[in-house]
PDB file of C-alpha atoms in Angstrom:
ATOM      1  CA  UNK A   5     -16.430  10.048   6.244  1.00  0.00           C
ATOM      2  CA  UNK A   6     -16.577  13.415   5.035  1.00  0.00           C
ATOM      3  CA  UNK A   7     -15.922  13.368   1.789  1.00  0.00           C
ATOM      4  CA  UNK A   8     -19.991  13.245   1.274  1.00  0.00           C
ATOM      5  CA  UNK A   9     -22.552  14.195   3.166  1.00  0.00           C
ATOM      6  CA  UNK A  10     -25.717  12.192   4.080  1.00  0.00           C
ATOM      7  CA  UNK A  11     -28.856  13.435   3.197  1.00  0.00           C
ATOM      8  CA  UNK A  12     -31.689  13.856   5.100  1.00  0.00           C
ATOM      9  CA  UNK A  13     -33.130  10.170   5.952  1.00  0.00           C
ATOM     10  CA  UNK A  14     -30.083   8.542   4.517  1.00  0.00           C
ATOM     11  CA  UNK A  15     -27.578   6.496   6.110  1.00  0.00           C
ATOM     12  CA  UNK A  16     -24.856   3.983   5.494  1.00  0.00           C
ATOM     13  CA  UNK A  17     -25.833   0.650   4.908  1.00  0.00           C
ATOM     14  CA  UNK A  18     -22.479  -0.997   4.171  1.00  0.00           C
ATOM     15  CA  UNK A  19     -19.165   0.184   3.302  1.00  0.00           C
ATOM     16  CA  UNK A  20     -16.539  -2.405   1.692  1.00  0.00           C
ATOM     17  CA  UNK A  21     -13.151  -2.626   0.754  1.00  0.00           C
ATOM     18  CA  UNK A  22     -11.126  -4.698  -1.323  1.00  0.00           C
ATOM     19  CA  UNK A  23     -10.795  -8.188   0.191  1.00  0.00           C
ATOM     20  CA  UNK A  24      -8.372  -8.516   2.433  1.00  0.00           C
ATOM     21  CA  UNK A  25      -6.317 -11.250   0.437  1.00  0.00           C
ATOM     22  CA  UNK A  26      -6.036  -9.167  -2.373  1.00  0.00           C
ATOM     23  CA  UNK A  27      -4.134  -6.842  -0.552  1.00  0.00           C
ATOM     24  CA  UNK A  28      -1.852  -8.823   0.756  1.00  0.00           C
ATOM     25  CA  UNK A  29      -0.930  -9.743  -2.521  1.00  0.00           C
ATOM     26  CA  UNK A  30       0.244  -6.364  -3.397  1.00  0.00           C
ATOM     27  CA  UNK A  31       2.070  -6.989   0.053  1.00  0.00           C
ATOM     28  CA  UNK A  32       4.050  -9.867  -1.091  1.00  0.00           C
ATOM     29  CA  UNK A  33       7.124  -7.833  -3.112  1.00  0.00           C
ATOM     30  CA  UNK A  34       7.487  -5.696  -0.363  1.00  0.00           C
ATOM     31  CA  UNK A  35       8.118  -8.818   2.085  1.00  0.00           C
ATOM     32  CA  UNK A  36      10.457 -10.065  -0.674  1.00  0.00           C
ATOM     33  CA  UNK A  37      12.295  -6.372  -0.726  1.00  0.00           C
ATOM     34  CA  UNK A  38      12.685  -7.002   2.518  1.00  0.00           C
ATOM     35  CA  UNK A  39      14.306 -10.591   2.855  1.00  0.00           C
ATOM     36  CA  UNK A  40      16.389  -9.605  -0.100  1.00  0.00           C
ATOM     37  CA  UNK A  41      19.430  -8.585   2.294  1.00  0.00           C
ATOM     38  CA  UNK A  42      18.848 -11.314   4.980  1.00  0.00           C
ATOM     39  CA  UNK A  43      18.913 -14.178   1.403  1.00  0.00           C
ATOM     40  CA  UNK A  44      21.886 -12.461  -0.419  1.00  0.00           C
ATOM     41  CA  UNK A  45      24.315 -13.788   2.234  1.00  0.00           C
ATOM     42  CA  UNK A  46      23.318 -17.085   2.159  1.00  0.00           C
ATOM     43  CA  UNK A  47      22.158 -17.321  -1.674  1.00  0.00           C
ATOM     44  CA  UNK A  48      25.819 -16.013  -2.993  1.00  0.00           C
ATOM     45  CA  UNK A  49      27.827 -18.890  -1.608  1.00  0.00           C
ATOM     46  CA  UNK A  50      25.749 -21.323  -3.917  1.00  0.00           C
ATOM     47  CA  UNK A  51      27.073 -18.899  -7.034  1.00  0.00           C
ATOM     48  CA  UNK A  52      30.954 -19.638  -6.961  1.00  0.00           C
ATOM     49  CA  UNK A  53      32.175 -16.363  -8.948  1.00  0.00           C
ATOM     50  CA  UNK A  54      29.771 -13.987  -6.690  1.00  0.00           C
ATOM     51  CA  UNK A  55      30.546 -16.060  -3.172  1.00  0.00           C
ATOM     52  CA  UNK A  56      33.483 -13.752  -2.163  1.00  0.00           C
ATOM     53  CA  UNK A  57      30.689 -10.834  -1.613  1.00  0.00           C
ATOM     54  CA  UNK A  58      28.770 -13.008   0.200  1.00  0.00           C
ATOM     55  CA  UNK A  59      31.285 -11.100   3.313  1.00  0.00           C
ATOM     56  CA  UNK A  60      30.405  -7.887   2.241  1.00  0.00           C
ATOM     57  CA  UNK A  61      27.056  -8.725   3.839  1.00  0.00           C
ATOM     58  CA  UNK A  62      27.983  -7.809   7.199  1.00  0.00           C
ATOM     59  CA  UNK A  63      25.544  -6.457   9.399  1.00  0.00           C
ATOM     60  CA  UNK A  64      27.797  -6.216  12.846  1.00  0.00           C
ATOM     61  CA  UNK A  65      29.858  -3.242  10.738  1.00  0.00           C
ATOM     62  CA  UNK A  66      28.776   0.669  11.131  1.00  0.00           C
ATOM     63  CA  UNK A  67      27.416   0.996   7.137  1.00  0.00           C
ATOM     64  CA  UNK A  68      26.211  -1.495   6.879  1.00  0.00           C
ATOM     65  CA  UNK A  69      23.725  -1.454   9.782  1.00  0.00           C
ATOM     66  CA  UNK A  70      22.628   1.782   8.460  1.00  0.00           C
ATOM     67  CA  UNK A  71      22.573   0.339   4.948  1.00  0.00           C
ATOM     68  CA  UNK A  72      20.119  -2.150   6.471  1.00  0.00           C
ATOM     69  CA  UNK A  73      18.486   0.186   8.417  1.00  0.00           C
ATOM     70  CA  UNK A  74      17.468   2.707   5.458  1.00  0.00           C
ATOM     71  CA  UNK A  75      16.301  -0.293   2.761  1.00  0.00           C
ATOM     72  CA  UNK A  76      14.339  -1.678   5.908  1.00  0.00           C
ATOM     73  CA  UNK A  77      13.007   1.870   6.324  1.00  0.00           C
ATOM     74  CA  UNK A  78      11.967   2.657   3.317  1.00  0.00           C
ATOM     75  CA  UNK A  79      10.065  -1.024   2.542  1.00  0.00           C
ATOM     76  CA  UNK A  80       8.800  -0.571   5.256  1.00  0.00           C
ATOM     77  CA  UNK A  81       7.094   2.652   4.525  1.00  0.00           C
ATOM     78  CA  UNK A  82       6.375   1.801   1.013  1.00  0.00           C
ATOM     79  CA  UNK A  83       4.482  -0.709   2.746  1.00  0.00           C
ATOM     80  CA  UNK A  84       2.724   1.318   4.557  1.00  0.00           C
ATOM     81  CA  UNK A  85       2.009   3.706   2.281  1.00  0.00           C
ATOM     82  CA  UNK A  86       0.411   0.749  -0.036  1.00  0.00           C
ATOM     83  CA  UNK A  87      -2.154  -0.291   2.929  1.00  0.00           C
ATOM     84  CA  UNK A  88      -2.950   3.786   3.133  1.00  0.00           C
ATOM     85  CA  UNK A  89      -4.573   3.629  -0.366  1.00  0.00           C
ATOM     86  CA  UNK A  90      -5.823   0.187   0.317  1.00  0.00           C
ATOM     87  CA  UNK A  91      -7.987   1.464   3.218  1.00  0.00           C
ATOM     88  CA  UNK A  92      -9.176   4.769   1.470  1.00  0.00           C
ATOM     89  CA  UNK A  93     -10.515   3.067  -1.409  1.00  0.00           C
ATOM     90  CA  UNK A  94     -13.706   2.166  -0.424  1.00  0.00           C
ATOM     91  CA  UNK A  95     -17.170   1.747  -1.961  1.00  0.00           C
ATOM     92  CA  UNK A  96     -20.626   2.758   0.143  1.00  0.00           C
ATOM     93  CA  UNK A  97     -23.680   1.907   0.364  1.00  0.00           C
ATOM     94  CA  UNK A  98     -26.616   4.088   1.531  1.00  0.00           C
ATOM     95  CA  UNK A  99     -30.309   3.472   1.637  1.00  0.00           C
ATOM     96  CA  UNK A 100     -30.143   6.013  -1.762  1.00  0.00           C
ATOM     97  CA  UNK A 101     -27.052   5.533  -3.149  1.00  0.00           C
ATOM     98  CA  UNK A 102     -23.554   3.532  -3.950  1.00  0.00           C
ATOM     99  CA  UNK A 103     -20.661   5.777  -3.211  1.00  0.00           C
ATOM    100  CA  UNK A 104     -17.452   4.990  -5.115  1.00  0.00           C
ATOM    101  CA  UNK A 105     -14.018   6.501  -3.244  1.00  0.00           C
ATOM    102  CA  UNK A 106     -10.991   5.674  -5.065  1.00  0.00           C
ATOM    103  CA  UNK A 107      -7.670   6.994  -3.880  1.00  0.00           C
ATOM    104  CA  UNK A 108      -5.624   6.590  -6.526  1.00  0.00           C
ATOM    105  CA  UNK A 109      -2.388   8.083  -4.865  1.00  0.00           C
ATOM    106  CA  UNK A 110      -1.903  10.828  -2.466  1.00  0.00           C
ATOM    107  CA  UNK A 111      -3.755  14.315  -3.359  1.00  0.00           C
ATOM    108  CA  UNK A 112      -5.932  12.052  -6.214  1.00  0.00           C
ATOM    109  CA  UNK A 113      -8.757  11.044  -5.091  1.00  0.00           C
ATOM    110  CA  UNK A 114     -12.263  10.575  -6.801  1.00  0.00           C
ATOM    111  CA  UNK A 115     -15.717  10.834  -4.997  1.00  0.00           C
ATOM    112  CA  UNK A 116     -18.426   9.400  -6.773  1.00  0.00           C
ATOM    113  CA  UNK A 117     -22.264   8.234  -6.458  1.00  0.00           C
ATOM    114  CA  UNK A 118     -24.767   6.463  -8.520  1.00  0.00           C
ATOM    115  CA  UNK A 119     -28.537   6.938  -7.191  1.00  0.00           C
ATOM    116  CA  UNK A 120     -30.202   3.079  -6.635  1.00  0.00           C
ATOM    117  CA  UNK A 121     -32.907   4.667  -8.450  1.00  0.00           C
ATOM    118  CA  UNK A 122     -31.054   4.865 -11.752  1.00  0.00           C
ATOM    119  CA  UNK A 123     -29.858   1.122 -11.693  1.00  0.00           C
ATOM    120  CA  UNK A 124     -31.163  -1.420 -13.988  1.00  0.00           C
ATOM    121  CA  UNK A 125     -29.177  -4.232 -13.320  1.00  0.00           C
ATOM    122  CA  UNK A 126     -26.706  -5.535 -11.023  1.00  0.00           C
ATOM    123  CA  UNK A 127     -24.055  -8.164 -12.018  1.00  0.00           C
ATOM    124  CA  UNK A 128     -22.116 -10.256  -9.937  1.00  0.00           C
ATOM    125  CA  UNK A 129     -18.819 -12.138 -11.170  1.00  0.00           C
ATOM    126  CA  UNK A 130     -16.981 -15.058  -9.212  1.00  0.00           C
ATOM    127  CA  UNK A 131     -14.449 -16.929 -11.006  1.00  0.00           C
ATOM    128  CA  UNK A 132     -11.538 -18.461  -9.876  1.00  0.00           C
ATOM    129  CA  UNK A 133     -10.810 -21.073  -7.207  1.00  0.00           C
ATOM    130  CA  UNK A 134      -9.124 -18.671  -4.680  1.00  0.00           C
ATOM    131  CA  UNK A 135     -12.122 -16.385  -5.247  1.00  0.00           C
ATOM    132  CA  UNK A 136     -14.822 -19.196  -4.938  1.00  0.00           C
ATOM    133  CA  UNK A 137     -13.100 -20.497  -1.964  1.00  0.00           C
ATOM    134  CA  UNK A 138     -12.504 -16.859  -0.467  1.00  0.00           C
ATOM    135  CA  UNK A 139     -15.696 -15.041  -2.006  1.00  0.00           C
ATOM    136  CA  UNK A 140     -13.876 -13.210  -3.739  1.00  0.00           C
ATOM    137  CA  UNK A 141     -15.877 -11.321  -6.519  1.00  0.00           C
ATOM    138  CA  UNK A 142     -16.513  -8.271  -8.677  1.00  0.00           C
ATOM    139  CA  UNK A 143     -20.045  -6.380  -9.078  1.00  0.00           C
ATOM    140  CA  UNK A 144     -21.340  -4.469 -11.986  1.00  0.00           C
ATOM    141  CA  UNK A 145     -24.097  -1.883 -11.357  1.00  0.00           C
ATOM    142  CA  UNK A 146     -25.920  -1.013 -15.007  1.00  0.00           C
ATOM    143  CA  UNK A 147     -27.633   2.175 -14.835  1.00  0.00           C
ATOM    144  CA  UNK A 148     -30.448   2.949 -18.036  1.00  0.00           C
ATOM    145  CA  UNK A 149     -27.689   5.045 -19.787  1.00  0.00           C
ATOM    146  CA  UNK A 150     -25.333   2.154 -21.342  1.00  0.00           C
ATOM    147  CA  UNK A 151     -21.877   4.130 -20.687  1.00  0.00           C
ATOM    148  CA  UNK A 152     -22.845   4.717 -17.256  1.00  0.00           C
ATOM    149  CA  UNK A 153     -21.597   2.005 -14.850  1.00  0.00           C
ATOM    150  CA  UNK A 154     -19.959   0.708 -11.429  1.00  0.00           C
ATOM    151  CA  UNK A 155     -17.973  -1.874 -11.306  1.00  0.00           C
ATOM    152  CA  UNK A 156     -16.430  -2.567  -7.696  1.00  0.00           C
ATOM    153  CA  UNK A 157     -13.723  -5.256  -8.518  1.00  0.00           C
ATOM    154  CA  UNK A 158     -12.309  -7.889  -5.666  1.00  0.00           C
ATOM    155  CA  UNK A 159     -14.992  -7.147  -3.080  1.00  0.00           C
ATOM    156  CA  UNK A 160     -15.835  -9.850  -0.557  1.00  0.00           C
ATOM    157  CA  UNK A 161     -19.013 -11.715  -0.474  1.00  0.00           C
ATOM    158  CA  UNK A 162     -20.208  -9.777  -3.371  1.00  0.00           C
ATOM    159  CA  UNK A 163     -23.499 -11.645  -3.598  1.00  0.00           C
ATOM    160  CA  UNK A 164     -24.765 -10.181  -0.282  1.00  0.00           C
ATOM    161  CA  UNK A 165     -23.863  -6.809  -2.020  1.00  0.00           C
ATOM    162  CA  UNK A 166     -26.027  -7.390  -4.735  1.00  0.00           C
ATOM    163  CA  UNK A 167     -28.438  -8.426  -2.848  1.00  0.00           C
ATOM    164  CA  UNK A 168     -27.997  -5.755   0.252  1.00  0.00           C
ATOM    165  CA  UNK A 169     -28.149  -2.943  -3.613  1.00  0.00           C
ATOM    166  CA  UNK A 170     -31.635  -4.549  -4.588  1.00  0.00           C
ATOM    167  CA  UNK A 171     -33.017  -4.551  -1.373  1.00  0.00           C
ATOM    168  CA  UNK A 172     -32.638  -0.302  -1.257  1.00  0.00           C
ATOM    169  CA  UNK A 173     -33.466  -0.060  -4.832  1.00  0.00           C
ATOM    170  CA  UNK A 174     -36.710   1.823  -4.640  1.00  0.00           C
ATOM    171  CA  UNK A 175     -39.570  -0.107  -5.930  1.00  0.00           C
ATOM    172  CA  UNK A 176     -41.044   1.082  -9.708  1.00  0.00           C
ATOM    173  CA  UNK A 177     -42.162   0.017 -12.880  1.00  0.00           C
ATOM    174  CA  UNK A 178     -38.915  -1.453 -14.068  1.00  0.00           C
ATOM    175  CA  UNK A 179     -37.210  -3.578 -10.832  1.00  0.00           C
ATOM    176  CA  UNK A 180     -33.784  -4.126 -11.429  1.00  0.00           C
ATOM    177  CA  UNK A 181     -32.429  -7.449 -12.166  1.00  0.00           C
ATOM    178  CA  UNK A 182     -29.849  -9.329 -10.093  1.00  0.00           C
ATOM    179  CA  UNK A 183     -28.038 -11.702 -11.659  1.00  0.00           C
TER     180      UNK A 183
ATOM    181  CA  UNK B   4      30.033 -13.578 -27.052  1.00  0.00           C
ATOM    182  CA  UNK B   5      33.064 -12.892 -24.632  1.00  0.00           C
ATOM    183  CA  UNK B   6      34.670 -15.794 -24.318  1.00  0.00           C
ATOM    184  CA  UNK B   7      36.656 -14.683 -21.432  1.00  0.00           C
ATOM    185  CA  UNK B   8      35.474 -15.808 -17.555  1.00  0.00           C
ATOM    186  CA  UNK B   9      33.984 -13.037 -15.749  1.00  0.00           C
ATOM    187  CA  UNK B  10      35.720 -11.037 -13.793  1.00  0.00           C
ATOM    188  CA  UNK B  11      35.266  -9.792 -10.274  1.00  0.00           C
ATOM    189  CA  UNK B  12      34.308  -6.204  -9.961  1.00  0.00           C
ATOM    190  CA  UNK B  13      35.595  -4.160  -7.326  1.00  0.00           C
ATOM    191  CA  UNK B  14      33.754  -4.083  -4.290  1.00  0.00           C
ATOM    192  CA  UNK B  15      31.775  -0.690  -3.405  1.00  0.00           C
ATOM    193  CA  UNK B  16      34.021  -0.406  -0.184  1.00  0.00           C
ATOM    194  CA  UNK B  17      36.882   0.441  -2.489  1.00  0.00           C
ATOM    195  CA  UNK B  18      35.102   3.956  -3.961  1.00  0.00           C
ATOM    196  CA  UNK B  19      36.005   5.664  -0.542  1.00  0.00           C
ATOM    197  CA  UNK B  20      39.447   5.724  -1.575  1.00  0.00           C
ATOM    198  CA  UNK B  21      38.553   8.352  -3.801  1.00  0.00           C
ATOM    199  CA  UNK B  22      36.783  10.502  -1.207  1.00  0.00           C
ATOM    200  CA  UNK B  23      38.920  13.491  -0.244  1.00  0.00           C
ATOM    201  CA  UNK B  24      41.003  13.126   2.689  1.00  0.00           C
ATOM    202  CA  UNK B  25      38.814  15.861   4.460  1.00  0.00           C
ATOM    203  CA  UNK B  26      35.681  13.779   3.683  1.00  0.00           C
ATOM    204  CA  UNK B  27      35.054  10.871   5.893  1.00  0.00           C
ATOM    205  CA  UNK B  28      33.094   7.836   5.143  1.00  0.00           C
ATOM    206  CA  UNK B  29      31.155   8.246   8.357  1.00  0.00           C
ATOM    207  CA  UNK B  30      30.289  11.949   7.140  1.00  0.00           C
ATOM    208  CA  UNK B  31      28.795  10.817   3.971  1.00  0.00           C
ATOM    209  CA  UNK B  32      26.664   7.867   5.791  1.00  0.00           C
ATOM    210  CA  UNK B  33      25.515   9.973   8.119  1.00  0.00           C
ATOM    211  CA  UNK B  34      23.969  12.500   5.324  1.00  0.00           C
ATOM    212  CA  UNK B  35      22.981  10.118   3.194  1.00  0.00           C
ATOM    213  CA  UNK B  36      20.879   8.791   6.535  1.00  0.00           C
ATOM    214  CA  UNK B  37      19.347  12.727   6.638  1.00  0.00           C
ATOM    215  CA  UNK B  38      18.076  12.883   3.447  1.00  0.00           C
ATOM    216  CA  UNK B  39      16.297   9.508   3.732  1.00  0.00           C
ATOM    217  CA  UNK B  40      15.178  10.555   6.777  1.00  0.00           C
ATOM    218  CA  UNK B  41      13.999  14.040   5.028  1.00  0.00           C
ATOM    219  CA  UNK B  42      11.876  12.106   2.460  1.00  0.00           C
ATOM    220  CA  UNK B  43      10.739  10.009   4.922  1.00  0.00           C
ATOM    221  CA  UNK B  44       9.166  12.811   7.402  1.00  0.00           C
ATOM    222  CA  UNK B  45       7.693  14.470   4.649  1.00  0.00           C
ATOM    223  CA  UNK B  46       6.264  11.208   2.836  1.00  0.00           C
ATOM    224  CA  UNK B  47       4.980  10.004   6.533  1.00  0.00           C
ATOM    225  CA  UNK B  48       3.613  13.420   6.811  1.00  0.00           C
ATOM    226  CA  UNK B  49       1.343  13.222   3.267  1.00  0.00           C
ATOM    227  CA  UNK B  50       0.510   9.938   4.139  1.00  0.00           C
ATOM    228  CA  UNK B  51      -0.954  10.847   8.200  1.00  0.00           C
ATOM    229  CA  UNK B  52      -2.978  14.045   7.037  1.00  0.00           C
ATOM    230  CA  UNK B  53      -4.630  11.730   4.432  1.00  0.00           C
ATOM    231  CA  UNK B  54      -5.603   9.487   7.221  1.00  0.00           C
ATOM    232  CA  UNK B  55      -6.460  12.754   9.366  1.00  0.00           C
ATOM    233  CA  UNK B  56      -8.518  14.052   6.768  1.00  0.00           C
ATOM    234  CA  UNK B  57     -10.597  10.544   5.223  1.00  0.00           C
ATOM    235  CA  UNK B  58     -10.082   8.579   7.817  1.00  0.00           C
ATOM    236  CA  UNK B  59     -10.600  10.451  10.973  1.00  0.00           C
ATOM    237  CA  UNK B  60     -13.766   8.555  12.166  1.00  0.00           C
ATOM    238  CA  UNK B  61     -12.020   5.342  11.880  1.00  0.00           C
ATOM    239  CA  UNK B  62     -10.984   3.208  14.840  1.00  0.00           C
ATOM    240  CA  UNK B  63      -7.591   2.027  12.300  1.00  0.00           C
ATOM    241  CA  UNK B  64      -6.729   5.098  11.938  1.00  0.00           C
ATOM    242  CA  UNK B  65      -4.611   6.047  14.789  1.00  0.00           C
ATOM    243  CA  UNK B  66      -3.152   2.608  15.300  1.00  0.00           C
ATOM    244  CA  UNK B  67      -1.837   2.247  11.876  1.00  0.00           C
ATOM    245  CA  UNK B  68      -0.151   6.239  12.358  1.00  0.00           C
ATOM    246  CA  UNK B  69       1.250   4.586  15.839  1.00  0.00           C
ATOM    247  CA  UNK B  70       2.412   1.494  14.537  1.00  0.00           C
ATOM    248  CA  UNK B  71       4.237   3.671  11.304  1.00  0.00           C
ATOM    249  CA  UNK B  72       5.894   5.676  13.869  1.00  0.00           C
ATOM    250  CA  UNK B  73       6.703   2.733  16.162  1.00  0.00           C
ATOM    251  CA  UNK B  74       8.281   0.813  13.894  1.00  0.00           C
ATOM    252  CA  UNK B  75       9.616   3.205  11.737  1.00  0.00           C
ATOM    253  CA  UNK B  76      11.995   4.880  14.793  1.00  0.00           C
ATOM    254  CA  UNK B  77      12.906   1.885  15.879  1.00  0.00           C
ATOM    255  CA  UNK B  78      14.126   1.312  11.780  1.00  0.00           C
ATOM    256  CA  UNK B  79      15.726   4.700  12.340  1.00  0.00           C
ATOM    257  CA  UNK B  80      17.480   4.114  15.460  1.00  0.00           C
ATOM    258  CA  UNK B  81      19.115   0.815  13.945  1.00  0.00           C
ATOM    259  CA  UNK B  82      20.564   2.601  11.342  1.00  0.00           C
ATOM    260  CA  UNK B  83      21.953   5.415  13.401  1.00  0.00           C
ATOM    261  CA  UNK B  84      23.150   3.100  15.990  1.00  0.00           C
ATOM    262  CA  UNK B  85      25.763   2.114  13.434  1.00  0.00           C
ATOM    263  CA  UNK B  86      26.813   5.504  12.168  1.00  0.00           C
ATOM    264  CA  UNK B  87      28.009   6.009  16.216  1.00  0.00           C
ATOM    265  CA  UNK B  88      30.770   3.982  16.087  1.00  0.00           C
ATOM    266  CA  UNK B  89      32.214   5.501  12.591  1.00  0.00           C
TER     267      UNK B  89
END
């Protein structure tokens, strides 16, 4: 990662994504793009007035194959493309530091960091039954300044993050609270 | 309300008679398969120096550029394979 640079005596402790389920979610109307052409075929017959078309879905001829070809092609790299801002979103933690990366398409990105020493409390939000069962979770970082916070949304295992922020929050008068 | 039964509309097939006779239908496949092919070098290209650039130092990195190639040829070569025979 170079988008900042350590300093002296810092390091990474952690770095996290969104949880993996999530993301396939924003997977799932790709996948049905793509079985769109392969279920026309065989959906038409069951509508009487559109079953004659049905034929038209004929993959042995010339344009069609390359009909195929390009809606395959470009699911495909839509696809793609999704799981390329997946995996450069990303939140860090360093010994100093939580560093916020959010890509939110190509040639917009946003590189951001909130010193441990200014939080004041840490939040940590589970609800749901997928996201008890999958611990899946969001956390809210509360810094003294009210308008100033993180929220990392759809992290997994987001207690050990709160408690991984707490441990590197330097020690002082007023220890954060984890809740 | 139309309270006629709906009618069948003309499959696509039947705009090529309206291409020029010095236009073939192959022809027009074949540069409609270009362009997608243009957009699709230059949105693979965005999309690999982004990885390049953030994502150097990961070990994902150059698998997911390899498999995006990998599978996206073998895409391409599907569709061309059909414009051959035309």
């Amino acid at each position: 990662m170079k988008e900042f640079e350590l300093e002296p005596g810092e390091h990474v402790v952690l770095q996290v994504r969104k949880h993996w389920f999530l993301f396939l979610g924003e997977l799932l109307p790709f996948a049905i793009i793509a079985i769109i052409p392969f279920a026309l075929p065989k959906i038409l017959p069951f509508a009487p007035p559109l079953a004659q078309y049905a034929t038209l879905f004929d993959y042995s001829t010339p344009t069609m194959r390359a009909g195929l070809g390009v809606w395959l092609l470009i699911t495909w790299t839509s696809a793609w493309g999704a799981f390329t801002r997946y995996f450069l979103n990303a939140w860090i933690l360093t010994n100093n530091r939580i560093v916020n990366i959010k890509q939110r398409r190509f040639f917009s990105r946003e590189v951001s960091s909130l010193f441990l020493s200014r939080i004041q409390d840490v939040t940590t939000n589970v609800s749901g039954i997928l996201q008890s069962l999958l611990g899946i979770g969001d956390i809210k970082a509360q810094t003294a300044a009210e308008d100033v916070e993180f929220i990392m949304h759809g992290i997994p295992r987001p207690e050990q993050m709160r408690d991984l922020i707490l441990k590197y929050v330097p020690e002082g008068d007023s220890k954060p609270t984890g809740i | 309300m139309p309270d006629q039964p709906l009618q069948p509309f003309a499959p696509p097939t039947a705009l090529l008679e309206y291409l020029p006779d010095n236009i073939s239908a192959g022809a027009i496949v074949e540069w409609a398969l270009y362009i997608v092919f243009a957009f699709w070098a230059l949105y693979t290209i965005i999309a690999i120096y982004h990885w390049l650039k953030y994502s150097h130092a990961s070990w994902i990195a150059f698998p997911s550029i390899a498999l995006h190639l990998f599978i996206s040829f073998s895409l391409m070569a599907y569709a061309l394979s059909g414009t051959l025979f035309i």
